[in-house]
Short mmCIF file of C-alpha atoms in Angstrom, two decimals:
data_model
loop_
_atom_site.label_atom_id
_atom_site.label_comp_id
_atom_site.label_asym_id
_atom_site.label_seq_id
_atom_site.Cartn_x
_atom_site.Cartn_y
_atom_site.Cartn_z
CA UNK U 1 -11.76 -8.24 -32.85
CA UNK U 2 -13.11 -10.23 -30.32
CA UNK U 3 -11.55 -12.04 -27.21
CA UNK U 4 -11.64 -15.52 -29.05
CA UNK U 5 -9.81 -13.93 -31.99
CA UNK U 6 -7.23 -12.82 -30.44
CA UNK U 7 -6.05 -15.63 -28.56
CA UNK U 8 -6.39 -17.88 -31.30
CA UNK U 9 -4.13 -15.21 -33.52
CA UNK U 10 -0.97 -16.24 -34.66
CA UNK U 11 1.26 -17.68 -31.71
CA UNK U 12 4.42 -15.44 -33.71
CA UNK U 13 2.92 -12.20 -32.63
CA UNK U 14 4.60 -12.56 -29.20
CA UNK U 15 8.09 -12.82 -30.17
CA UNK U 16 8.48 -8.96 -28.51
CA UNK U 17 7.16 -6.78 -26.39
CA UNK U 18 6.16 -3.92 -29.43
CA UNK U 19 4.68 -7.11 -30.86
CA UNK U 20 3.28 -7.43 -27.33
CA UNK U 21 1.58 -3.92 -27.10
CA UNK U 22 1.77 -1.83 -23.25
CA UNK U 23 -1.94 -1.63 -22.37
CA UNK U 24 -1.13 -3.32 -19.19
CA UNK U 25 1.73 -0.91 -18.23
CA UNK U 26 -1.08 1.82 -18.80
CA UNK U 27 -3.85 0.17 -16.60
CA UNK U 28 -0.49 0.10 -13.89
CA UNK U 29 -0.11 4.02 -13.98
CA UNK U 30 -3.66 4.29 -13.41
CA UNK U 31 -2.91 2.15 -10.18
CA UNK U 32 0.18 4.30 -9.59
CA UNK U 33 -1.56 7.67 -9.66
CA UNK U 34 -5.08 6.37 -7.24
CA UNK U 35 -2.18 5.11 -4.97
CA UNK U 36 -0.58 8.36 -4.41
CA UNK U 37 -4.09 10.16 -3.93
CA UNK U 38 -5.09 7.33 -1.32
CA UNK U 39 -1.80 8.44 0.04
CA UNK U 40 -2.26 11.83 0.14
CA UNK U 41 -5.74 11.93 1.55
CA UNK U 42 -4.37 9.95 4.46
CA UNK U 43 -1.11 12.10 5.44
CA UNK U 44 -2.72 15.64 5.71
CA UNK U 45 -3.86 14.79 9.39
CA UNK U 46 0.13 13.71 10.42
CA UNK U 47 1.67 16.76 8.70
CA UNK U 48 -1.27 19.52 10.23
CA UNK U 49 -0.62 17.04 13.85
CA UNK U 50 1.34 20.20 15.29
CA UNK U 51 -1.01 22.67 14.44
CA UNK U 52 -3.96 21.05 15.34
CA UNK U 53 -2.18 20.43 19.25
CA UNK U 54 -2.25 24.05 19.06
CA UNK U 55 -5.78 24.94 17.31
CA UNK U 56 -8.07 22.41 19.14
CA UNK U 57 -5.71 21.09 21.44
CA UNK U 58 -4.71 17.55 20.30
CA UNK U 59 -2.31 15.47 22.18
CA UNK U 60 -0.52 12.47 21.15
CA UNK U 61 -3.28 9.78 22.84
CA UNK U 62 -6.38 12.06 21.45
CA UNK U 63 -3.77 11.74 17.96
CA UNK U 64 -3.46 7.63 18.89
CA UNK U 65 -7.46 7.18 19.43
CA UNK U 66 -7.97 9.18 15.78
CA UNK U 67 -5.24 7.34 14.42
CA UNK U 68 -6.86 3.78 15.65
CA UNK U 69 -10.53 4.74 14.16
CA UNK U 70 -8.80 5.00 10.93
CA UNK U 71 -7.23 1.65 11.45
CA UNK U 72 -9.87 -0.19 13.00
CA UNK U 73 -12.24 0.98 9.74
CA UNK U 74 -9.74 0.07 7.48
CA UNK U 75 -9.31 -3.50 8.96
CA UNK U 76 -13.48 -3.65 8.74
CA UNK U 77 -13.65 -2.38 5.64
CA UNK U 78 -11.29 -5.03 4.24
CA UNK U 79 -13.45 -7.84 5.85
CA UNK U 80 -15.61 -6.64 2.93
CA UNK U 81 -13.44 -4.63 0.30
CA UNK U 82 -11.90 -7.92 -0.68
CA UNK U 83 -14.81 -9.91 -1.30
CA UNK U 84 -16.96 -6.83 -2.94
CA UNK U 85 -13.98 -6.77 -5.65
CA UNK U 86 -14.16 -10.18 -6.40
CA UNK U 87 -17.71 -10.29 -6.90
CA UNK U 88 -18.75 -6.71 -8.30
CA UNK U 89 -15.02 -6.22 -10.24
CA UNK U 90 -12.29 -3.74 -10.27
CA UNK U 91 -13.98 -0.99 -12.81
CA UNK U 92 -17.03 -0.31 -10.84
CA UNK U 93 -15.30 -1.47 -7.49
CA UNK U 94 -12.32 0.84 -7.93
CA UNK U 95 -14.64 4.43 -8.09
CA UNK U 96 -16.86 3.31 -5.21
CA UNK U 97 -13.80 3.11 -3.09
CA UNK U 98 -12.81 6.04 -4.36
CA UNK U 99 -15.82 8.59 -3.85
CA UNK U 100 -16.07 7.35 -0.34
CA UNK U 101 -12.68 8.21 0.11
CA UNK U 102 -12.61 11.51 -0.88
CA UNK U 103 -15.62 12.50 0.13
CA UNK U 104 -14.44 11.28 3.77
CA UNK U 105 -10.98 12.89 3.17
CA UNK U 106 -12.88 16.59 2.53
CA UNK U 107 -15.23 15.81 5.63
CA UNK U 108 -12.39 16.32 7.94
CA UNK U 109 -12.32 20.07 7.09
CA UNK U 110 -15.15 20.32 9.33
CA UNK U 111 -13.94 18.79 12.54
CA UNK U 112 -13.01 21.07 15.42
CA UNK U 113 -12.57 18.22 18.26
CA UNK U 114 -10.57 15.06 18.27
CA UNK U 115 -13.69 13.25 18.41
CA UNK U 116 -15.04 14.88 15.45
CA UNK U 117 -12.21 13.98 13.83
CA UNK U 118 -11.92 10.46 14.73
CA UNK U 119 -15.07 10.10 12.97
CA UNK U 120 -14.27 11.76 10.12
CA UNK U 121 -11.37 9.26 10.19
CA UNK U 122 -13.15 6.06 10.78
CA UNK U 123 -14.92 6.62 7.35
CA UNK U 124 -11.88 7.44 5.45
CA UNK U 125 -10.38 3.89 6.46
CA UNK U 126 -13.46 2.55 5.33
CA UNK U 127 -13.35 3.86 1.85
CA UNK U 128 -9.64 3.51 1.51
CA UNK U 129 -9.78 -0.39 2.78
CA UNK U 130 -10.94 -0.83 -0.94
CA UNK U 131 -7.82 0.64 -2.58
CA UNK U 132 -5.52 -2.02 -2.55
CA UNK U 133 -7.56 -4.98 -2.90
CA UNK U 134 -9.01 -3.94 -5.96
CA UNK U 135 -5.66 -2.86 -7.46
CA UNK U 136 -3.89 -6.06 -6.23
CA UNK U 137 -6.55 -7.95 -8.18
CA UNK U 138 -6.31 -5.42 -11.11
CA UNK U 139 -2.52 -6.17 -11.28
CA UNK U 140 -3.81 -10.00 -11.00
CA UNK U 141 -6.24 -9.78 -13.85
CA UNK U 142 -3.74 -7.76 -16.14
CA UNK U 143 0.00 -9.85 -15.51
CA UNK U 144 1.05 -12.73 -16.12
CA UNK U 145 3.28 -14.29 -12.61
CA UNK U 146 6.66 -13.06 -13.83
CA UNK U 147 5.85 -9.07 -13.99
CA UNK U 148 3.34 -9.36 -10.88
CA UNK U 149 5.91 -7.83 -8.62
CA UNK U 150 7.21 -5.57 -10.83
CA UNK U 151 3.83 -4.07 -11.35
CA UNK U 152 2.40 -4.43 -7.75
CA UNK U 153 6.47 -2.47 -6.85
CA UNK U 154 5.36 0.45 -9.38
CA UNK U 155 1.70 1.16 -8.33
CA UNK U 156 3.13 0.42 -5.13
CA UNK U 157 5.27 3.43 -5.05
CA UNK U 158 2.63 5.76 -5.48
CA UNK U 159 2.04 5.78 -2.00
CA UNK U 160 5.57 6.98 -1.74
CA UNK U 161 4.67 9.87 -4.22
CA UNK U 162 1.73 10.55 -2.25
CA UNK U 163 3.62 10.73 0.73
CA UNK U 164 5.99 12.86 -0.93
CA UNK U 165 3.31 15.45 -2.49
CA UNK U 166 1.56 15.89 0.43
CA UNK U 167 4.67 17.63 2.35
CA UNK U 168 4.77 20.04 -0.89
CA UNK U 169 1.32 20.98 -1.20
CA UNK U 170 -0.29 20.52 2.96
CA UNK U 171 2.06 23.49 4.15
CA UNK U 172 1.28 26.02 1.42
CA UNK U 173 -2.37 25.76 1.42
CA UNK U 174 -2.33 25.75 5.45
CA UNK U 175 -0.08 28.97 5.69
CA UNK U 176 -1.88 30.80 3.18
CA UNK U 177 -5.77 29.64 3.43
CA UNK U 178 -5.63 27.58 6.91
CA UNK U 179 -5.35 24.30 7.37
CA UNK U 180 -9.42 23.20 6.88
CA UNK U 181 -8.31 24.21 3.05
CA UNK U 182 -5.42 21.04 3.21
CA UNK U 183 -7.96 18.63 3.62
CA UNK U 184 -10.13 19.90 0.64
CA UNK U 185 -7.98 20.10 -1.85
CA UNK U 186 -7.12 16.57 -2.70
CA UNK U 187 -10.89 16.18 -3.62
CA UNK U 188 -10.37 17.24 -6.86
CA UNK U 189 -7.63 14.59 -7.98
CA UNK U 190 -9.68 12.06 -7.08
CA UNK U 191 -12.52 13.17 -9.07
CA UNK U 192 -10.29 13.29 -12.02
CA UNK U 193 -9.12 9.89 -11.63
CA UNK U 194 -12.85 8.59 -11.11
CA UNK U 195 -13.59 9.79 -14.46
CA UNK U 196 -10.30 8.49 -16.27
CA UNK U 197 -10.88 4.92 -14.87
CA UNK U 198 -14.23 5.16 -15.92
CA UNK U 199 -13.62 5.99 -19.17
CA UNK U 200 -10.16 3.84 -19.70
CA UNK U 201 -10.43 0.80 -18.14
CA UNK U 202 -11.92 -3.04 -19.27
CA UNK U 203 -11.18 -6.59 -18.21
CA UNK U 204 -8.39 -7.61 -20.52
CA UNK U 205 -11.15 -9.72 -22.60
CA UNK U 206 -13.33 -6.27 -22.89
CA UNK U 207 -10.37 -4.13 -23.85
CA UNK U 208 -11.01 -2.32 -27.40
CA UNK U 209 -7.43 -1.58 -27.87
CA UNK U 210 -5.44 -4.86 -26.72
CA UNK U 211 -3.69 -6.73 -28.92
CA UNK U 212 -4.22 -10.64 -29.18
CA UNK U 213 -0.45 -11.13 -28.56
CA UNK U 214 -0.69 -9.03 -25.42
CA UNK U 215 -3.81 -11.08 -24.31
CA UNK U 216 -2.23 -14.03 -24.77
CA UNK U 217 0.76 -12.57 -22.91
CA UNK U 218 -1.39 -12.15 -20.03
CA UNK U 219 -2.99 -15.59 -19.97
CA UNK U 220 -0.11 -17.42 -20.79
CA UNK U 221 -0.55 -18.74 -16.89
CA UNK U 222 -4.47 -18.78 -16.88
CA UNK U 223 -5.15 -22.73 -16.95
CA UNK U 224 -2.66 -22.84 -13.54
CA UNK U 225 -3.80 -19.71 -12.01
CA UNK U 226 -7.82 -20.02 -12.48
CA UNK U 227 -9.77 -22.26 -9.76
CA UNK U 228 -12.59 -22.36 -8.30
CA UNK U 229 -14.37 -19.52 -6.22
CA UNK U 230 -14.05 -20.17 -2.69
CA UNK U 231 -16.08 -18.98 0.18
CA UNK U 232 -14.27 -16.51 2.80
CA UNK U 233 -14.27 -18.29 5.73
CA UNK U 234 -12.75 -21.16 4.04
CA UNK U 235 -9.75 -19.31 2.86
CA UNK U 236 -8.86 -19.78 6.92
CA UNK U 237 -8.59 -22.81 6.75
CA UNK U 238 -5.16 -22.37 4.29
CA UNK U 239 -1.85 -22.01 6.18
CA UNK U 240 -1.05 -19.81 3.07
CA UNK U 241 -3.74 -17.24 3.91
CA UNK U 242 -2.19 -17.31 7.75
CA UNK U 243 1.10 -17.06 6.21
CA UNK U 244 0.10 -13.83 4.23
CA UNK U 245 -2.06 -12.06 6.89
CA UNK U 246 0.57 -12.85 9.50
CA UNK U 247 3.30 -11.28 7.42
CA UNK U 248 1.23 -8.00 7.06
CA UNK U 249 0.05 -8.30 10.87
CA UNK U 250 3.20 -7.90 11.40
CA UNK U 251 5.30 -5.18 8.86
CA UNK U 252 1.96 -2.98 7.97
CA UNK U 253 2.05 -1.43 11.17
CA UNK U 254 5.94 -0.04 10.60
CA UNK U 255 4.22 1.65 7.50
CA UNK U 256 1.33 2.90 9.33
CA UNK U 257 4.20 4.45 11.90
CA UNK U 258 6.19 5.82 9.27
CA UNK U 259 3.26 8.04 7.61
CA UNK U 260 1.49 8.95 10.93
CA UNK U 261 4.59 9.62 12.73
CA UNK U 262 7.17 10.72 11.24
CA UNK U 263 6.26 14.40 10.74
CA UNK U 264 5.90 14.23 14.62
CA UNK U 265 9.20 12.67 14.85
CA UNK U 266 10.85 15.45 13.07
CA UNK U 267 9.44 18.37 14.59
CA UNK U 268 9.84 17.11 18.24
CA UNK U 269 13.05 15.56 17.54
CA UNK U 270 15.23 18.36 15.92
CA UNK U 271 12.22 21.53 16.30
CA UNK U 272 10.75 21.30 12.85
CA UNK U 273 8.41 23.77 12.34
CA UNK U 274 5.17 23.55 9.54
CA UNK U 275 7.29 25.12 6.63
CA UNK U 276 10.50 22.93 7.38
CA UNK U 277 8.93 19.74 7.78
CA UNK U 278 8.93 18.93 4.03
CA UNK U 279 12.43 18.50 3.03
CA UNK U 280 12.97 15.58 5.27
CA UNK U 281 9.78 14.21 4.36
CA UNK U 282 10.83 14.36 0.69
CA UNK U 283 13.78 12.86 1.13
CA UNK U 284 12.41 9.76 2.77
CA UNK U 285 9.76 8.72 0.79
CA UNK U 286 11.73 9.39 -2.39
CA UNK U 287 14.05 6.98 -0.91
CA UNK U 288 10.76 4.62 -0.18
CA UNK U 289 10.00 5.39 -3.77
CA UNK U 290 13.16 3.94 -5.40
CA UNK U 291 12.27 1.00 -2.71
CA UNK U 292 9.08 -0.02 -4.25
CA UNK U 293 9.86 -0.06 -7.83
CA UNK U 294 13.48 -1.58 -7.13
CA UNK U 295 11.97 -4.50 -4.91
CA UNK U 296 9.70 -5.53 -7.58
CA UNK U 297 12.57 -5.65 -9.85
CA UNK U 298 14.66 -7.80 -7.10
CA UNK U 299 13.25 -11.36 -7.44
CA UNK U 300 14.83 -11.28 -11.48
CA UNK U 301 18.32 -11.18 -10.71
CA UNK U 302 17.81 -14.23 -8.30
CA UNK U 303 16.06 -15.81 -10.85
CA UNK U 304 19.18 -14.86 -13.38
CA UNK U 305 20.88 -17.52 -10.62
CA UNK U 306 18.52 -20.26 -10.78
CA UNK U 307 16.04 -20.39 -8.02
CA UNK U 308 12.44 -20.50 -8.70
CA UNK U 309 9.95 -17.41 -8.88
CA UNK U 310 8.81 -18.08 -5.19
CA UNK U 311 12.26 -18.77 -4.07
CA UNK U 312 13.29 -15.81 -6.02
CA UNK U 313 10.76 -13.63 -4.21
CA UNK U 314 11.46 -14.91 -0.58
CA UNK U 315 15.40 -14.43 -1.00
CA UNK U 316 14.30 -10.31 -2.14
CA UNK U 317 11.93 -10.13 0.84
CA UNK U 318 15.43 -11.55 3.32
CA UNK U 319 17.03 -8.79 1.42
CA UNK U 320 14.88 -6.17 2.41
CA UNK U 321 14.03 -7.61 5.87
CA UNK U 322 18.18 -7.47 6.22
CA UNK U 323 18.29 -3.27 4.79
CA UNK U 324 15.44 -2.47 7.81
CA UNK U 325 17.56 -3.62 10.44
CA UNK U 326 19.89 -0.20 11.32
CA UNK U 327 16.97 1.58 12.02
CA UNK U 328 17.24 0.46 15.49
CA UNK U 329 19.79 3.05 15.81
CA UNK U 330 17.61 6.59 14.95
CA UNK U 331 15.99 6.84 18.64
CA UNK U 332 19.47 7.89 19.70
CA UNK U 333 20.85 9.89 16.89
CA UNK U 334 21.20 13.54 16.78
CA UNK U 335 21.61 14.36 13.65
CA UNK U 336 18.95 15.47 11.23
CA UNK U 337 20.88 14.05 8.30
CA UNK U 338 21.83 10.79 9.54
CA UNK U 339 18.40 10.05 10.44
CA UNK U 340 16.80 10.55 6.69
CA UNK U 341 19.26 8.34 5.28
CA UNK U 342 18.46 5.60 7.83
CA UNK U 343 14.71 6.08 7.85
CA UNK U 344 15.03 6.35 4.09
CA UNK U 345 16.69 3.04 3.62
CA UNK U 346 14.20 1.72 6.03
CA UNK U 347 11.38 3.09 4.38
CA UNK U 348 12.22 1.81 0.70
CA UNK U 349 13.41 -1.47 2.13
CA UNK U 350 9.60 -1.64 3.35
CA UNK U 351 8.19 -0.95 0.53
CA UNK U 352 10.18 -3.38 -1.08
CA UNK U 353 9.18 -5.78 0.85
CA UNK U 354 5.83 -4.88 0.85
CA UNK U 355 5.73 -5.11 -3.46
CA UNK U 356 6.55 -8.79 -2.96
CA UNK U 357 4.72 -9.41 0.05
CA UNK U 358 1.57 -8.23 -1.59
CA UNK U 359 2.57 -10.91 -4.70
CA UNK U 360 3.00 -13.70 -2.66
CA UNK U 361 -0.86 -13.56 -2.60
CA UNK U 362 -0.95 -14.02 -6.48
CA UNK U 363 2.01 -16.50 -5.79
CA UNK U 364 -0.35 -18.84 -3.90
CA UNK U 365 -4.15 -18.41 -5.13
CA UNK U 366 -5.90 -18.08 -7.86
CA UNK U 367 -7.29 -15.10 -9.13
CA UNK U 368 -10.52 -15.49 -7.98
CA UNK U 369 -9.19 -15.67 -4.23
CA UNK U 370 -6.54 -12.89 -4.69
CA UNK U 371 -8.78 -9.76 -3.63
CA UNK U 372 -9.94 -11.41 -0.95
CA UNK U 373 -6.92 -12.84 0.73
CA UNK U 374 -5.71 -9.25 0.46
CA UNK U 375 -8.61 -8.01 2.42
CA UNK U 376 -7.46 -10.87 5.22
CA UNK U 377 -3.89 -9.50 5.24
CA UNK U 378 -4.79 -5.99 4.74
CA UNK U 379 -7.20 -6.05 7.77
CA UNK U 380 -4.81 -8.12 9.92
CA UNK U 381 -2.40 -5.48 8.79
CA UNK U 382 -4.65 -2.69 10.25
CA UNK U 383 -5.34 -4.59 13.18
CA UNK U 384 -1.47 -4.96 13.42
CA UNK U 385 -1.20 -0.95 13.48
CA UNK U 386 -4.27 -0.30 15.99
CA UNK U 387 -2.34 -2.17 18.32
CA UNK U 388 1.27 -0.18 17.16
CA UNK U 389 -0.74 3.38 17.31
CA UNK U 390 -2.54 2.90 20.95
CA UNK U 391 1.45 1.30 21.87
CA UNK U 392 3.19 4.08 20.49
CA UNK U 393 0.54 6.60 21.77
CA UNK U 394 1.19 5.73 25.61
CA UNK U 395 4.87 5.58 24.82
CA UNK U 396 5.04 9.05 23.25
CA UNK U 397 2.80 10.55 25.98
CA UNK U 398 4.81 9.31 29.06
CA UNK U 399 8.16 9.10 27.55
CA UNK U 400 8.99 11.46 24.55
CA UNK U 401 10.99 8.99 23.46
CA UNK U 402 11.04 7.20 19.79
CA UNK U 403 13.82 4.74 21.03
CA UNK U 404 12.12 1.77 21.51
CA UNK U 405 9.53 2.12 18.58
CA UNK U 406 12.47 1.96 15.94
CA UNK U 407 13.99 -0.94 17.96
CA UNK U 408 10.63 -3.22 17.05
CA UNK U 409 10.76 -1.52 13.79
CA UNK U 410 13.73 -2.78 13.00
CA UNK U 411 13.30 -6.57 13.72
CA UNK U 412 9.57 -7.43 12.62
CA UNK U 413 10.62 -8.23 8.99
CA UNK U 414 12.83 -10.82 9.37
CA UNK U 415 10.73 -12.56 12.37
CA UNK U 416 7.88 -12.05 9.76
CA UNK U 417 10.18 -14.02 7.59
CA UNK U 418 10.34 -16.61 9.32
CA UNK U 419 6.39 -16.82 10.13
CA UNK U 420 5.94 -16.98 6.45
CA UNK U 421 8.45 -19.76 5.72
CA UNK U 422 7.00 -21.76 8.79
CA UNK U 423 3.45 -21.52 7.31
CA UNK U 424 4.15 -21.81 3.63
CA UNK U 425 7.40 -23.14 2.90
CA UNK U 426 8.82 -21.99 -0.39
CA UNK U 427 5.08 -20.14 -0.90
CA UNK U 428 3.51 -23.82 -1.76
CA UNK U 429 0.79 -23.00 -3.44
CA UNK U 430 -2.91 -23.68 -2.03
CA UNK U 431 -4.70 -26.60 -3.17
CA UNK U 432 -8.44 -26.30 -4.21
CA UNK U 433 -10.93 -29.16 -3.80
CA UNK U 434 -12.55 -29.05 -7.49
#
């Protein structure tokens, strides 16, 4: 059946979701599972930080400078990743970013100085800028408004399972084949997944196995959402885009903290060694886990009491901003326990926030801006967190002391809040000149 057929099939077909059909929630587990490899690939270096201080000598600002060419390549690469989406699409787009990923995320086995390694890195943010652009723009292609954030809070939370993994797997293969092994072995889930997007996924119009009522499902929105295509540098000259990248300038870089330092936190903090890092680990990002998937879910019951869907998704984004705020407290606790359930709630309330935030860019573009707006915000995001990592690097090294870096953790979301309200009030959607 072709695309025309099915949207002009019978209207009834939609009265359900079986009547519906799930492709989409299939094309969002594919987004789920590159998500947690992206993930992955990126916290090997944070849980082998210890061991490498010992085997080559690393100390934190060496760790800060490796940690920046990461972030400084990511926020490059999303100058481009964005763009390259919109134009070349998601299928093709999604397994270039990939293989440069991987193949980046293997290279570091053969580093033996930080500087070695900070190259290593600087092409692994490269690759992985592409990651969530294209999926953000996947999730646009495939939703219609009202499941965006549901969606974006599921793939979303495969970072939190990637997180998670990585504390499972990094300290078995390091104590048993050295640590060079840890960054090999995530080469070969990604080389899977290359192959099952490849083989799996089509533009909704292109898909052989989606119903009309699904496609129709999806489009429901498409005469609002669709606009024209508009050049890069004019997206600048929207307060929305401002809105958005300021939002991520600000929170990414609490993320970025989170994954890079936390395992450092830990073992400095209460004398974690390599095989007792992971529990803690676990715990948190499980807790982010729930996070993601529950703050997508968050904007329904406000819409259950009558505010609008970008009302609805500021009031969950207060919510979250709100659950971040005891973190303040961590630098000066001194118990182990107390300090996952804190960091927990502050790492799920982040990635709660960060399933909407990413939505808002849906929320106020059209599709064929979405992947590029999300290369702005994801690359003022980085730039955000090159600033955080040199910051917290200098702290670290002359203080040993996390105190103050929870303290901005804990207030950036709701002063991001505000930004975003300032700039966009009520996410007013951008206006395009025909």
């Amino acid at each position: 059946m072709s695309s025309t057929e099915k949207l002009s099939a019978d209207p009834l077909a939609d009265a359900s979701e079986a009547n519906r059909g799930r492709v989409r929630w299939t094309i969002c587990a594919m987004l789920f599972f590159a998500t947690s490899i992206n993930y992955m690939d990126r916290q090997v270096i944070a849980l082998l930080k210890p061991t490498l201080a010992v085997k080559i000598g690393l100390t934190e600002l060496n760790y800060a400078y490796i940690v920046d060419a990461f972030q400084v390549a990511y926020a490059l690469g999303l100058l481009l990743a964005g763009r390259i989406v919109d134009r070349i699409g998601t299928r093709i787009g999604y397994m270039v970013v990939m293989g440069v990923w991987s193949l980046s995320a293997m290279g570091h086995a053969l580093a033996s100085s930080a500087m070695e390694f900070g190259v290593a890195r600087f092409f692994l943010g490269l690759g992985e800028s592409g990651n969530f652009p294209a999926a953000i723009k996947t999730v646009a292609e495939w939703f219609p408004q009202g499941e965006r954030s549901l969606a974006t809070g599921i793939f979303n939370s495969g970072a939190n399972v990637g997180a998670i993994l990585a504390p499972l797997v990094v300290p078995w293969i390091t104590l048993r084949f050295g640590w060079r092994a840890a960054f090999l072995a995530t080469g070969v889930f990604s080389m899977l997944w290359i192959l099952w997007w490849f083989k799996n996924y089509r533009k909704p119009t292109d898909h052989p196995t989606l119903t009309g009522a699904e496609l129709r499902y999806i489009y429901q929105e498409a005469a609002q959402q669709m606009g024209p295509s508009v050049p890069w540098l004019r997206l600048l000259g929207y307060r929305q885009t401002w809105a958005f990248a300021l939002g991520k300038f600000l929170t990414d870089p609490i993320w970025w903290f989170y994954l890079f330092w936390l395992p450092s936190y830990f073992s400095a903090k209460f004398h974690l060694d390599l095989s007792h890092l992971g529990l803690p680990l676990i715990l948190v990002y499980n807790m982010s886990a729930v996070g993601s998937i529950a703050g997508g879910w968050l904007p329904a019951p406000f819409r259950k009491m009558g505010l609008s869907p970008e009302v609805a998704r500021l009031a969950a984004m207060g919510f979250c901003a709100l659950l971040v705020v005891p973190v303040f407290m961590i630098g000066n606790l001194h118990s182990e326990w107390a300090a996952i359930i804190l960091l927990g709630i502050a790492a799920g309330a982040h990635q709660g926030w960060s399933a909407n935030m990413f939505t808002t860019a849906s929320d106020m573009f059209p599709r064929q801006a979405v992947g590029a707006v999300v290369g702005i915000g994801g690359m003022a995001g980085s730039v955000g967190g090159v600033l955080l990592a040199n910051f917290t690097g200098h702290v670290l090294q002359k203080t040993h002391n996390y105190s103050v870096l929870f303290v901005i953790a804990s207030s950036v979301y709701l002063l991001a809040l505000v930004v975003i309200n300032l700039l966009a009030p009520k996410l007013r959607r951008a206006e395009f000149a025909a």
